[in-house]
CSV table of C-alpha atoms and ligand atoms in Angstrom, one decimal:
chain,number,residue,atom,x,y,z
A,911,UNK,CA,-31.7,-4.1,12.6
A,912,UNK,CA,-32.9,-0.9,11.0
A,913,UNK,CA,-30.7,1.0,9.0
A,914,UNK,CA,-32.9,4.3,9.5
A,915,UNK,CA,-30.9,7.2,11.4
A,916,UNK,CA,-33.2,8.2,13.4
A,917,UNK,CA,-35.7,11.1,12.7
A,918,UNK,CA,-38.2,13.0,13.6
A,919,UNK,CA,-41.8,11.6,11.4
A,920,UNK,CA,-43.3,14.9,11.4
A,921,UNK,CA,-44.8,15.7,8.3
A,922,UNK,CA,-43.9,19.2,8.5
A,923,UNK,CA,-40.2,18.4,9.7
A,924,UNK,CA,-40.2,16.1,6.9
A,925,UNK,CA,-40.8,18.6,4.6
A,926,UNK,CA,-38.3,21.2,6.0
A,927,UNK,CA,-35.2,18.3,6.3
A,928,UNK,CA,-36.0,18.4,2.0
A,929,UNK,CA,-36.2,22.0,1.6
A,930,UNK,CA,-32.5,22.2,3.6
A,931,UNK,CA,-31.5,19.5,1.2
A,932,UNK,CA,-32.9,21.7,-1.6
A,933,UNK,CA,-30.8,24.6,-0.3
A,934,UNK,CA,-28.1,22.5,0.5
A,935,UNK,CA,-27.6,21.2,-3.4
A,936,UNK,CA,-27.5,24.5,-4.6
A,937,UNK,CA,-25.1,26.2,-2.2
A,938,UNK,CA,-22.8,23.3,-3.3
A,939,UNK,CA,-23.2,24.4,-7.1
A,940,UNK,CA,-22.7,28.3,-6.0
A,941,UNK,CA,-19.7,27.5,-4.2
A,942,UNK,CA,-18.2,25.6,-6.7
A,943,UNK,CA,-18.7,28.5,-8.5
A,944,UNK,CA,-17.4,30.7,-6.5
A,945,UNK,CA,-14.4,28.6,-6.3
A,946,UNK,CA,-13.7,28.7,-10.2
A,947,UNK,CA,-14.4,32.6,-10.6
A,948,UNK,CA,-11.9,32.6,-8.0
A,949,UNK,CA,-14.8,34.9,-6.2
A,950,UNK,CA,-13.9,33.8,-2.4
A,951,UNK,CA,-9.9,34.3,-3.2
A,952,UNK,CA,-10.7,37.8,-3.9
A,953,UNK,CA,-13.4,38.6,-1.1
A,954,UNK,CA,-10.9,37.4,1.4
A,955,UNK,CA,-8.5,40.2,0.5
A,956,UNK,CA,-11.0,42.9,0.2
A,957,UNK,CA,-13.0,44.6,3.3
A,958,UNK,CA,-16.6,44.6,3.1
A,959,UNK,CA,-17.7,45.5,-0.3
A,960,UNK,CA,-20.4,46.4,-2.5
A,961,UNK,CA,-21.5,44.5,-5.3
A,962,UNK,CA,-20.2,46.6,-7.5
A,963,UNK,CA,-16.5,46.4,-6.1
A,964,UNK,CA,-16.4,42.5,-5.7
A,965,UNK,CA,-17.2,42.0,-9.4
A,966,UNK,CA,-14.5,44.9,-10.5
A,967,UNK,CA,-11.9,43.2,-8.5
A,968,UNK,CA,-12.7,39.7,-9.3
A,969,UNK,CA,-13.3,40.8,-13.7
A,970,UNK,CA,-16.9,39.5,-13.4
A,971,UNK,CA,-20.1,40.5,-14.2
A,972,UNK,CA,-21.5,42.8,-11.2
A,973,UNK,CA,-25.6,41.1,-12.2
A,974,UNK,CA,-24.2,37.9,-11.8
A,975,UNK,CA,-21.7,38.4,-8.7
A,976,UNK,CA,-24.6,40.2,-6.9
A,977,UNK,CA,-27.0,37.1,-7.5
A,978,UNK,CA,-24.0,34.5,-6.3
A,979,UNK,CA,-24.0,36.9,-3.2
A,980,UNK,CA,-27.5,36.6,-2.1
A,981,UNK,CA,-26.9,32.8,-2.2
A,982,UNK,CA,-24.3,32.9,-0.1
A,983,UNK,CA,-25.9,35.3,2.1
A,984,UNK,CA,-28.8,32.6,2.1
A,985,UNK,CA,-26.1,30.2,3.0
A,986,UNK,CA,-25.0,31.8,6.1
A,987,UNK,CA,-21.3,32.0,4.2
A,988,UNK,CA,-21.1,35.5,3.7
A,989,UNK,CA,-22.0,38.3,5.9
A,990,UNK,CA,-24.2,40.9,4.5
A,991,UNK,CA,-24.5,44.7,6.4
A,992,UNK,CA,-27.9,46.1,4.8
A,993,UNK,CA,-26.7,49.6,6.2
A,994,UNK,CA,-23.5,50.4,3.0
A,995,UNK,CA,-25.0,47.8,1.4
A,996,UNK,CA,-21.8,45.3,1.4
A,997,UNK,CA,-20.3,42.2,1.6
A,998,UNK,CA,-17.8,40.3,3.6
A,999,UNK,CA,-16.3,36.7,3.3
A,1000,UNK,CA,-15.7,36.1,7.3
A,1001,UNK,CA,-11.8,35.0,8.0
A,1002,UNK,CA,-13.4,31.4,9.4
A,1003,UNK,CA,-15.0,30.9,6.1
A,1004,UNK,CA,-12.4,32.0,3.9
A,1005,UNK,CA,-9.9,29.0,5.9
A,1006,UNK,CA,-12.1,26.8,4.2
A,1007,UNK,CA,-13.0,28.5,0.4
A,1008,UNK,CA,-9.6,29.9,-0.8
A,1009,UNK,CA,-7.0,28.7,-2.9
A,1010,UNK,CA,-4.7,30.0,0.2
A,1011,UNK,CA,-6.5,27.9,2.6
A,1012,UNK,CA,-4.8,24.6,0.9
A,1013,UNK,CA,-5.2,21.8,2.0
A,1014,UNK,CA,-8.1,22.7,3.8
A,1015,UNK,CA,-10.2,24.5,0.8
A,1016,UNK,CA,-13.4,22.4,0.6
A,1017,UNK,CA,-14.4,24.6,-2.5
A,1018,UNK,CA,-12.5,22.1,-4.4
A,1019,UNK,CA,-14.5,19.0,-3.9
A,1020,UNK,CA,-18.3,20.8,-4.3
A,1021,UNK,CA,-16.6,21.0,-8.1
A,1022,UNK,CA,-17.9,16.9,-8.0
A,1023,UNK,CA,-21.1,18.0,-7.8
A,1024,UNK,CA,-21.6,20.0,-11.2
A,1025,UNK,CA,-19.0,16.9,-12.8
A,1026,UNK,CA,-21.4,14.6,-12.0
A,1027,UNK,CA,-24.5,16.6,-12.9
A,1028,UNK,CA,-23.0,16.8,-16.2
A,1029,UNK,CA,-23.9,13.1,-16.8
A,1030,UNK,CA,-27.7,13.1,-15.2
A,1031,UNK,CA,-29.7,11.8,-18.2
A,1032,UNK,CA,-26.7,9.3,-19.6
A,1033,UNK,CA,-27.0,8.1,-15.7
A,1034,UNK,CA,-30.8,7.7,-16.1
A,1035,UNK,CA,-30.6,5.6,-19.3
A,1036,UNK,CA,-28.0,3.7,-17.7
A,1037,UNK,CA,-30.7,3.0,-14.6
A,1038,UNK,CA,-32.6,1.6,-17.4
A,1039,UNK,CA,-30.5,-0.3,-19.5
A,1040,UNK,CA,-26.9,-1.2,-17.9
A,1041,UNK,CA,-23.9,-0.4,-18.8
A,1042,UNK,CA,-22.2,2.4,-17.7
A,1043,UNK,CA,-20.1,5.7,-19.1
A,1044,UNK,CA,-16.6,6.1,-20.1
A,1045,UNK,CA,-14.2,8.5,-18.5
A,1046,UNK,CA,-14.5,10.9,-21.4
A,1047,UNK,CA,-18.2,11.0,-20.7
A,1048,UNK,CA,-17.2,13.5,-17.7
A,1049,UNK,CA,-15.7,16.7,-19.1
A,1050,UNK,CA,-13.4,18.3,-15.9
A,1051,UNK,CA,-12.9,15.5,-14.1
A,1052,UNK,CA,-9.2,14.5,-14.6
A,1053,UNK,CA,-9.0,18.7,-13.8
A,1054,UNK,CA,-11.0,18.3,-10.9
A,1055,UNK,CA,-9.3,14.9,-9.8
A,1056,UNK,CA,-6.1,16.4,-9.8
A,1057,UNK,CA,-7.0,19.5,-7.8
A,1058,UNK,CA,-8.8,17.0,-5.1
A,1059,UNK,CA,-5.3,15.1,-5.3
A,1060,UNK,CA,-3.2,18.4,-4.7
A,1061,UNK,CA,-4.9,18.7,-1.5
A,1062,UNK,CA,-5.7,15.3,-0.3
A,1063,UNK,CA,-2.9,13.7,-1.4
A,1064,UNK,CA,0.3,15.9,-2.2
A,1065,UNK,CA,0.0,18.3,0.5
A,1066,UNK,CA,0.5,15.7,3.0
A,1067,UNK,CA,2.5,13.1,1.2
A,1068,UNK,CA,6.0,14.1,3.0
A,1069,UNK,CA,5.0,14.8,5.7
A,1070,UNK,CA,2.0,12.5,6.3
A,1071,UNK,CA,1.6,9.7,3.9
A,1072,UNK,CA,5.3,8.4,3.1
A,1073,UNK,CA,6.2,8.5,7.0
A,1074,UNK,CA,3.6,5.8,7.1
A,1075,UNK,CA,5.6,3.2,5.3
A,1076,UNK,CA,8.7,2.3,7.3
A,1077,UNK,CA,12.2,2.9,5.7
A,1078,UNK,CA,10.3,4.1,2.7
A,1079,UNK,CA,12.1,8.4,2.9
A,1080,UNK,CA,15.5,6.8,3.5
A,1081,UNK,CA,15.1,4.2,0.3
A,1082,UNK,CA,13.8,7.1,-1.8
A,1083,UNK,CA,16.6,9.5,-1.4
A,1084,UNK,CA,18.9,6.4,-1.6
A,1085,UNK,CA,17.1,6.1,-5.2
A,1086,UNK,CA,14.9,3.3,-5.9
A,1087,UNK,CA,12.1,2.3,-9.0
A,1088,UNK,CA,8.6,3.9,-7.8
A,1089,UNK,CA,5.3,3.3,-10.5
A,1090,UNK,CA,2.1,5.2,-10.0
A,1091,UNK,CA,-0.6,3.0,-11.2
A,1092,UNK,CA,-3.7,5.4,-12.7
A,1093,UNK,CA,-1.7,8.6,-11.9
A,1094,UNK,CA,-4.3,10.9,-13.0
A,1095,UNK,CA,-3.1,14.5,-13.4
A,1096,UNK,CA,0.1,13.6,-12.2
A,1097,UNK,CA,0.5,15.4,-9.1
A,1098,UNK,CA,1.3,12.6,-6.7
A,1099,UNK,CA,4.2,11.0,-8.7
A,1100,UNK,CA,5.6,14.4,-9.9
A,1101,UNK,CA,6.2,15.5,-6.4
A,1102,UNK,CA,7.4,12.8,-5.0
A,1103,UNK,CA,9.9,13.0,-8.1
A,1104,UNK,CA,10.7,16.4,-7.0
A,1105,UNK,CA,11.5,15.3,-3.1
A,1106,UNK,CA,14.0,12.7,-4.5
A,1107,UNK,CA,15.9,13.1,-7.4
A,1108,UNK,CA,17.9,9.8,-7.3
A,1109,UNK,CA,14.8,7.7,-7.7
A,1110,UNK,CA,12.9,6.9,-10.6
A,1111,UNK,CA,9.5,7.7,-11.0
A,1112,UNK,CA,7.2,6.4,-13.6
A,1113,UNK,CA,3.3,7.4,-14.3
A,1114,UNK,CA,0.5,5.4,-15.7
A,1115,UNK,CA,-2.9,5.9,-16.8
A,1116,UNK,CA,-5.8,4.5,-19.2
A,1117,UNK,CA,-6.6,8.0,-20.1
A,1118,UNK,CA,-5.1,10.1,-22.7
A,1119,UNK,CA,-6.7,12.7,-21.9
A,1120,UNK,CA,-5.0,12.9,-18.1
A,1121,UNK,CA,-1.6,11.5,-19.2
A,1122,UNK,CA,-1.6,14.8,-21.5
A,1123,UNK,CA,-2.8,16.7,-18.3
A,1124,UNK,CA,0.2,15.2,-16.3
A,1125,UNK,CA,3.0,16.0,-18.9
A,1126,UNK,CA,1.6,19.4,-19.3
A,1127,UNK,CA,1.3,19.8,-15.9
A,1128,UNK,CA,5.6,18.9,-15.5
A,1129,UNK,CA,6.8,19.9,-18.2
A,1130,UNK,CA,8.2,23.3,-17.0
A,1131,UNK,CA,9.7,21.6,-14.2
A,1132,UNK,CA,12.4,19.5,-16.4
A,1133,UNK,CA,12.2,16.5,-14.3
A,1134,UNK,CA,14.6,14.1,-15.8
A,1135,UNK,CA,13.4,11.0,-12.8
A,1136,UNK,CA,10.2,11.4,-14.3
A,1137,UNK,CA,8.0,10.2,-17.2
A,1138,UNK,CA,4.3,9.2,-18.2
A,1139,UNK,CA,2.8,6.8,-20.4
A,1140,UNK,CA,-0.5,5.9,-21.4
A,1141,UNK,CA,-0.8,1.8,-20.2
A,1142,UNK,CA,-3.9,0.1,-19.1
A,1143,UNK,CA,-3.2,-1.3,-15.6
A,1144,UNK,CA,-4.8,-3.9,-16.6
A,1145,UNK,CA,-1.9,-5.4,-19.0
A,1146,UNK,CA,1.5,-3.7,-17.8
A,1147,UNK,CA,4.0,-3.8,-19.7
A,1148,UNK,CA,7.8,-3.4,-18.0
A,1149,UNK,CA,10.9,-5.2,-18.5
A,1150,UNK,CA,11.7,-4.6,-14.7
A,1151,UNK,CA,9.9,-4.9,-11.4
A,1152,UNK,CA,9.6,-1.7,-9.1
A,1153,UNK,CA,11.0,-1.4,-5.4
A,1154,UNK,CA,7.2,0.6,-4.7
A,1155,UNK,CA,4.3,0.7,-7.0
A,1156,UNK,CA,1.6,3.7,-5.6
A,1157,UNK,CA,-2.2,3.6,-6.4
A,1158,UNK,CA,-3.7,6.8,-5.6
A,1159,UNK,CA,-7.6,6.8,-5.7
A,1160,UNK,CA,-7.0,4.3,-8.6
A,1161,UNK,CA,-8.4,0.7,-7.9
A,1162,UNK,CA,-12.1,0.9,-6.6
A,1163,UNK,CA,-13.2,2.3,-9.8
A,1164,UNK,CA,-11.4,-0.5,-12.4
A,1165,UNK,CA,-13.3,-2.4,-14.6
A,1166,UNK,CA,-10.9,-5.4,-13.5
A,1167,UNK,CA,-9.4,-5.1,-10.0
A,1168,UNK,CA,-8.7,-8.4,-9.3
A,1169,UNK,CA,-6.3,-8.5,-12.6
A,1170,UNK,CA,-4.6,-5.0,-12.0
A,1171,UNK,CA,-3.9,-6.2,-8.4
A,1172,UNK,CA,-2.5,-9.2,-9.7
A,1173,UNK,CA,-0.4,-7.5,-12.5
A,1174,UNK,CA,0.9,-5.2,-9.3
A,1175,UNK,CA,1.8,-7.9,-7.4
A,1176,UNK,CA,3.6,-8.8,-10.7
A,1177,UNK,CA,5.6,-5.8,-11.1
A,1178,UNK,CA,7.0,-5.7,-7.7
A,1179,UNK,CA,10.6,-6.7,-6.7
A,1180,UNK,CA,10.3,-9.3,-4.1
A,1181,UNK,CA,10.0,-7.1,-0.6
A,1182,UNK,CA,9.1,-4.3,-2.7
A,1183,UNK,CA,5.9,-2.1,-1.2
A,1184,UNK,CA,2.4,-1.4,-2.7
A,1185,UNK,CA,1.1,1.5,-1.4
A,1186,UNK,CA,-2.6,1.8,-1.7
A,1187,UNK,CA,-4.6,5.0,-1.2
A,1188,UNK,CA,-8.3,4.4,-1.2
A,1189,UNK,CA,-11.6,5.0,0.4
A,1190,UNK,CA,-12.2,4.3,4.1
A,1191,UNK,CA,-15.6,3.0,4.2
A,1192,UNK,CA,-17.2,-0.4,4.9
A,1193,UNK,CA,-18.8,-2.6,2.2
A,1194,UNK,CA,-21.9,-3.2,4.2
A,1195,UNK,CA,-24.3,-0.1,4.2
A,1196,UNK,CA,-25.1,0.5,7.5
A,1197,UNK,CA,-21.5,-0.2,9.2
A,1198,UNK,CA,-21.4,3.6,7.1
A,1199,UNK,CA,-23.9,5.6,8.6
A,1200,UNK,CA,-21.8,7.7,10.9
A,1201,UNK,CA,-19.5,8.1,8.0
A,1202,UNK,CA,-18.7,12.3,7.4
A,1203,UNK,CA,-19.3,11.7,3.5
A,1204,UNK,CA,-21.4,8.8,3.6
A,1205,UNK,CA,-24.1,10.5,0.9
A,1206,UNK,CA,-21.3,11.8,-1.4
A,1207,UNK,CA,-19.8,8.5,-1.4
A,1208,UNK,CA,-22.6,6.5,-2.6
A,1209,UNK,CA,-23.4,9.2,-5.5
A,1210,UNK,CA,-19.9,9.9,-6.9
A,1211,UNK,CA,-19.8,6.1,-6.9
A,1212,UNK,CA,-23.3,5.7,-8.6
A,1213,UNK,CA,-22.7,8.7,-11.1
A,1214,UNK,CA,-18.8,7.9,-11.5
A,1215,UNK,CA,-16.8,5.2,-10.2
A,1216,UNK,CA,-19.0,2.4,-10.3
A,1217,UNK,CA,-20.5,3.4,-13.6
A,1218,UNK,CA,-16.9,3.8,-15.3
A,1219,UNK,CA,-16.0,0.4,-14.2
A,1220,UNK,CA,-19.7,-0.8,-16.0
A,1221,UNK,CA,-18.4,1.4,-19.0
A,1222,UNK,CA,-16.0,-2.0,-19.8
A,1223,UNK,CA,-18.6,-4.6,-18.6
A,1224,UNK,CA,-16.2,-4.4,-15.3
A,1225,UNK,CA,-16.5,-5.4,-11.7
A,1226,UNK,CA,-18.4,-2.2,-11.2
A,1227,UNK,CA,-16.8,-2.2,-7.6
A,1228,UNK,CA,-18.2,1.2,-6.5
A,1229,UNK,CA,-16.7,3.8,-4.0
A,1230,UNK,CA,-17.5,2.1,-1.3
A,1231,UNK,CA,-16.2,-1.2,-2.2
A,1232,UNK,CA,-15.0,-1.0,1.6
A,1233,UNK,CA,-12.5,-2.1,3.3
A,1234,UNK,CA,-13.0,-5.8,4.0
A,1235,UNK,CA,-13.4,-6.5,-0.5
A,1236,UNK,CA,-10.0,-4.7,-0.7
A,1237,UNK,CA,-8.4,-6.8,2.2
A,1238,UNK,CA,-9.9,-10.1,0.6
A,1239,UNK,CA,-8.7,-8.6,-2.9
A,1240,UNK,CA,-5.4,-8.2,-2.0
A,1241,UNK,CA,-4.5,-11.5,-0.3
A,1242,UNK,CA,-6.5,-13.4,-3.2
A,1243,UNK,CA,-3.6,-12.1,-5.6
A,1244,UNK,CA,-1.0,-13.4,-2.9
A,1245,UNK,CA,-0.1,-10.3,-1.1
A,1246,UNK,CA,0.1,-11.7,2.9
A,1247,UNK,CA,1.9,-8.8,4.8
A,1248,UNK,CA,-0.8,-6.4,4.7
A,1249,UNK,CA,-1.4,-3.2,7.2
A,1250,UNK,CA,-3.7,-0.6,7.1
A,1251,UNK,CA,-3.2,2.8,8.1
A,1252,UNK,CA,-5.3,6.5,8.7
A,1253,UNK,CA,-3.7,9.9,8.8
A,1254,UNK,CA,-5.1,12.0,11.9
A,1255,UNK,CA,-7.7,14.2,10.5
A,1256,UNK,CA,-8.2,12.0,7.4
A,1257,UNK,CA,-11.7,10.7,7.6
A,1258,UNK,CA,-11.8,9.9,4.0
A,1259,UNK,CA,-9.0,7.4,3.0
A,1260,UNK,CA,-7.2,4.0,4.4
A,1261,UNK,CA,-3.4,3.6,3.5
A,1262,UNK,CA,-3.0,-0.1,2.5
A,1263,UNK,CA,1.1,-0.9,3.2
A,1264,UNK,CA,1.2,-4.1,1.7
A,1265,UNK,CA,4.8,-5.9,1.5
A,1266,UNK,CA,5.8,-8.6,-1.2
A,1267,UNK,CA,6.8,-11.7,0.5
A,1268,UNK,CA,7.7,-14.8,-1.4
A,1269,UNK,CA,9.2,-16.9,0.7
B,2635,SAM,C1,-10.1,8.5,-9.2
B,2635,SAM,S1,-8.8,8.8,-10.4
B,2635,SAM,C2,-7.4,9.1,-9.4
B,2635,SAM,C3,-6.3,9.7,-10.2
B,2635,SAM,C4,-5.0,10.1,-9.3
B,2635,SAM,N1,-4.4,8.9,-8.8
B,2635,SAM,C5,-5.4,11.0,-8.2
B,2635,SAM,O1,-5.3,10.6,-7.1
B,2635,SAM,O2,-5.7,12.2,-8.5
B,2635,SAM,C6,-8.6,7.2,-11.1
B,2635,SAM,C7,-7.6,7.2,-12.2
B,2635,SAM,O3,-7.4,5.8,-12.6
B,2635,SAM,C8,-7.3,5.8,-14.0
B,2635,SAM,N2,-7.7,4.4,-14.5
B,2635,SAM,C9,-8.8,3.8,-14.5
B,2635,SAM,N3,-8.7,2.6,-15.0
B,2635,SAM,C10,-7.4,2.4,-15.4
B,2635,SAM,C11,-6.7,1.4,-16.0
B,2635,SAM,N4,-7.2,0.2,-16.3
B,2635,SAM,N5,-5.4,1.6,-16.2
B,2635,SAM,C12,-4.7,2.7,-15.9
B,2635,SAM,N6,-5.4,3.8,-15.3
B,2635,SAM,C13,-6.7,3.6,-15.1
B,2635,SAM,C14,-8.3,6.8,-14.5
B,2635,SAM,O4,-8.1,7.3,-15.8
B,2635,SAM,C15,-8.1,7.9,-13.4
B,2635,SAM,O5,-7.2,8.9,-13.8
C-alpha cells in the first residue's frame, strides 16, 4: 500500500504545488495578523476603503496596513478596485475572519502558526538531541488555547457537547461535583459554572501561568461554584470523588497519560462520567490522509504536544495519538462502558463518554 496521495510528477507542477505552499504559509501568518490588529473586524464594517481609511479606523500604521492588503489581495481574501484605489473584506470572507463570526472565525487558529514558529530552532536542537520544550517555551499559547477553546469548545457546549452525555443537563442544574482536568484558560469550566449555579465546578492545571489566565479571566464574574488551582494531573489531590470529571484538549499531550487516566478513574464517584474531548484522528498515518487538518495535526504535535510531553521524559503521545491508543488507554485503567461521539460539523474532535462501573 502506498501512502502517496496521488499527484501529478510533473516537474513543473511540482514546483508550482511548493510555491502555493509558499503562499499558503504566509497568508496564514498575515491573517493571523490581521486577526490580532483586529484589521478584518474593522474592514467588515467599513465600505470599500483606501489604505489610508482602513489604518485610521483600525489605529494602525497606514505603510504597514497597505502591505497586509496586497497579501490579502494576493490571497484572493480581499477584493481590490484599482479604479478609487480601495479595499473591501467580501461578507463571505468576513463569516469566517471576524470576532463576530464566532464560532466560525478561522482567524483564530492561523494564530498556531506564528506560536509554533516561535520555537523553530529549540525544535531543531530537539531533532538533534531529544528532549523536548516546556509549556513556558511557547509565549501566547495558553492565550491562544483559550481563544481556540472559546470557539471550539464553549460555543457549543450547551447546546452541542453536554446533550451528548445522557441525563448529564438535568444532574447539573440538580447540582453535582464537576473537575476539569488541564483547564487551560478556563473557559470551558467557567461557563458551564455559569449555566448551573447549584453545581460545583473545580479547575486544574500544571501551569501557572494559565491558572492565573483562568482566574483573571472569572474574576469579574463573582462565581462563587467556581475555583482553580494549580495541581499536576498527574498526582490529584481531593478528599472527595466527583459525579463528572471533563478533559478538554488535555490528555494527548501529558508526559504520563496512562497515570492521569488512572488518577481520573480514581476521582470519580462510582457511575460518575469522564468526559473526554480530544482529537479525532487515527494512530496509523495513512487511515489520516482524507483527514481536513491532517498537515496541521502532525506539526502542532511535532512543534507542541508531543514535544511538551518529551519536556518531562513523557510518553510523548503526540496529536494524533488516535483514536484506537485512547480506547486501549482508557480500558487499561479499568474504565469498560465506553462510547464515542462527533458533533455534526465537527471534523476535528471525538467526545469519549466513558461511565464508571464497578460492579
Ligand atoms: C491543549 S491545552 C487545553 C487547555 C483547555 N482544556 C482548553 O481546551 O483550552 C492542554 C492543557 O493541559 C495542561 N496540562 C498539561 N499537563 C498537565 C498536567 N500534568 N496536569 C495538569 N494540567 C496539565 C496544560 O498546561 C494545558 O493548559
Amino acid at each position: 500500500m502506498t501512502t502517496n496521495i496521488l499527484k501529478p510528477k510533473d516537474p513543473l507542477a511540482i514546483a508550482s504545488e511548493l510555491l502555493d505552499i509558499l503562499n499558503h504559509g504566509a497568508l496564514s501568518l498575515m491573517i493571523s495578523i490581521g486577526h490580532r490588529t483586529q484589521l478584518f473586524d474593522v474592514m467588515a464594517n467599513l465600505p470599500p476603503s483606501t489604505s489610508d481609511t482602513i489604518a485610521e479606523a483600525a489605529g494602525l500604521n497606514e505603510r504597514y496596513v497597505r502591505e497586509w492588503l496586497g497579501a490579502m489581495v494576493m490571497g484572493g481574501i480581499i477584493t481590490y478596485h484599482p479604479n478609487d484605489r480601495t479595499y473591501e473584506l467580501p461578507s463571505e470572507y468576513a463569516a469566517f475572519l471576524t470576532r463576530q463570526a464566532t464560532p466560525n472565525n478561522m482567524a483564530v487558529a492561523m494564530q498556531f502558526i506564528p506560536v509554533l514558529a516561535q520555537v523553530e530552532d529549540e525544535i531543531i536542537r530537539c531533532f538533534q538531541q531529544g528532549g523536548g520544550l516546556p509549556y513556558t517555551a511557547y509565549p501566547r499559547f495558553h492565550e491562544v488555547m483559550a481563544e481556540d477553546s472559546g470557539q471550539s469548545v464553549v460555543a457549543v457546549l450547551d447546546e452541542g457537547i453536554l446533550p451528548l452525555v445522557p441525563r448529564l443537563t438535568a444532574n447539573l442544574s440538580e447540582g453535582i461535583t464537576v473537575l476539569d482536568v488541564g483547564c487551560g484558560g478556563g473557559k470551558a469550566i467557567t461557563k458551564l459554572a455559569q449555566l448551573y449555579p447549584r453545581s460545583q465546578f473545580v479547575g486544574v492545571d500544571v501551569s501557572e501561568e494559565a491558572i492565573a489566565l483562568a482566574k483573571s479571566h472569572t474574576e469579574a464574574l463573582g462565581l462563587h461554584n467556581l475555583t482553580f488551582e494549580v495541581q499536576d494531573a498527574a498526582n490529584l489531590n481531593f478528599q472527595q470523588p466527583f459525579d463528572l470529571i471533563t478533559a478538554f484538549d488535555a490528555i494527548h499531550d501529558q508526559a504520563y497519560p496512562d497515570q492521569v487516566l488512572k488518577n481520573i478513574y480514581e476521582n470519580l464517584k462510582d457511575q460518575g462520567i469522564f468526559l473526554m474531548q480530544d482529537i479525532r484522528a487515527s494512530r496509523d498515518v495513512h487511515q489520516n490522509l482524507d483527514h481536513p487538518a491532517r498537515t496541521f495535526l502532525y506539526t502542532v504535535s511535532c512543534l507542541h504536544c508531543m514535544s511538551v510531553s518529551l519536556a518531562n521524559n513523557g510518553a510523548g503521545l503526540g496529536t494524533v495519538w488516535g483514536e484506537e491508543t485512547a480506547l486501549e488507554m482508557l480500558q487499561d485503567v479499568g474504565f469498560q462502558d465506553i462510547s464515542v461521539k462527533q458533533l455534526p460539523h465537527d471534523p476535528m474532535n471525538n467526545f469519549y463518554i466513558v461511565q464508571k462501573n464497578t460492579d
